[in-house]
mmCIF file of C-alpha atoms in Angstrom:
data_model
loop_
_atom_site.group_PDB
_atom_site.id
_atom_site.type_symbol
_atom_site.label_atom_id
_atom_site.label_comp_id
_atom_site.label_asym_id
_atom_site.label_seq_id
_atom_site.Cartn_x
_atom_site.Cartn_y
_atom_site.Cartn_z
ATOM 1 C CA MET A 509 71.980 104.556 117.197
ATOM 2 C CA ALA A 510 74.437 103.027 119.433
ATOM 3 C CA GLY A 511 75.921 100.974 116.695
ATOM 4 C CA ASP A 512 77.602 103.929 114.865
ATOM 5 C CA ALA A 513 81.168 104.227 115.712
ATOM 6 C CA PRO A 514 82.959 107.469 115.166
ATOM 7 C CA GLN A 515 84.802 107.720 111.890
ATOM 8 C CA PRO A 516 88.669 108.421 112.196
ATOM 9 C CA PRO A 517 89.973 111.694 110.941
ATOM 10 C CA ILE A 518 90.258 112.287 107.395
ATOM 11 C CA LEU A 519 94.099 112.156 107.269
ATOM 12 C CA ILE A 520 94.080 108.720 108.631
ATOM 13 C CA ARG A 521 91.388 107.434 106.170
ATOM 14 C CA VAL A 522 93.490 108.972 103.254
ATOM 15 C CA LEU A 523 96.628 107.305 104.602
ATOM 16 C CA ARG A 524 94.983 104.001 104.700
ATOM 17 C CA THR A 525 93.551 104.356 101.298
ATOM 18 C CA VAL A 526 96.998 105.206 99.637
ATOM 19 C CA LEU A 527 98.716 102.429 101.601
ATOM 20 C CA ARG A 528 96.179 99.921 100.496
ATOM 21 C CA ALA A 529 96.400 101.098 96.905
ATOM 22 C CA LEU A 530 100.237 100.775 97.081
ATOM 23 C CA LEU A 531 100.123 97.324 98.438
ATOM 24 C CA ILE A 532 97.635 96.141 95.763
ATOM 25 C CA ALA A 533 99.723 97.929 93.019
ATOM 26 C CA PHE A 534 102.908 96.129 94.436
ATOM 27 C CA ALA A 535 101.260 92.714 94.415
ATOM 28 C CA VAL A 536 99.938 93.113 90.940
ATOM 29 C CA GLY A 537 103.328 94.512 89.554
ATOM 30 C CA PHE A 538 105.102 91.570 91.372
ATOM 31 C CA GLY A 539 102.769 89.017 89.774
ATOM 32 C CA ILE A 540 103.104 90.531 86.304
ATOM 33 C CA GLY A 541 106.792 90.739 86.634
ATOM 34 C CA THR A 542 107.021 87.199 87.686
ATOM 35 C CA TRP A 543 104.999 86.070 84.829
ATOM 36 C CA LEU A 544 106.983 87.999 82.352
ATOM 37 C CA ARG A 545 110.269 86.578 83.714
ATOM 38 C CA CYS A 546 108.841 82.991 83.576
ATOM 39 C CA THR A 547 107.659 83.567 80.132
ATOM 40 C CA ALA A 548 111.084 84.904 78.884
ATOM 41 C CA GLU A 549 112.990 82.007 80.619
ATOM 42 C CA ARG A 550 110.729 79.479 78.802
ATOM 43 C CA ALA A 551 111.365 81.301 75.510
ATOM 44 C CA THR A 552 115.175 81.170 75.605
ATOM 45 C CA PRO A 553 116.685 78.323 73.753
ATOM 46 C CA ARG A 554 118.419 75.754 76.017
ATOM 47 C CA SER A 555 121.321 75.129 73.604
ATOM 48 C CA LEU A 556 123.188 78.226 74.261
ATOM 49 C CA PRO A 557 126.451 77.367 76.296
ATOM 50 C CA TYR A 558 127.244 79.113 79.486
ATOM 51 C CA LEU A 559 130.085 81.518 79.704
ATOM 52 C CA GLY A 560 132.108 79.118 81.731
ATOM 53 C CA GLU A 561 132.078 76.540 78.962
ATOM 54 C CA ARG A 562 133.911 78.583 76.338
ATOM 55 C CA THR A 563 136.689 76.783 74.491
ATOM 56 C CA SER A 564 140.141 77.956 73.703
ATOM 57 C CA GLU A 565 139.262 78.580 70.040
ATOM 58 C CA VAL A 566 137.256 81.792 70.990
ATOM 59 C CA GLY A 567 139.508 84.739 70.126
ATOM 60 C CA SER A 568 139.940 86.835 73.183
ATOM 61 C CA ASP A 569 142.596 89.025 74.688
ATOM 62 C CA ARG A 570 141.713 88.208 78.107
ATOM 63 C CA PRO A 571 143.565 85.382 80.001
ATOM 64 C CA ALA A 572 141.510 82.414 80.803
#
């Protein structure tokens, strides 16, 4: 059986498995977070004014 390569130590295999699982979890979480953010941005009404477009009629104690 010349084709059988020796397996790496158990610690190396465990670390590889954990890192692979973390990478997959990060990718899935990033994808879900991006999808949720895009969905929330599409759901917000576009008629809301920006904070910089406030008029002087708005009662505020802060200087403009």
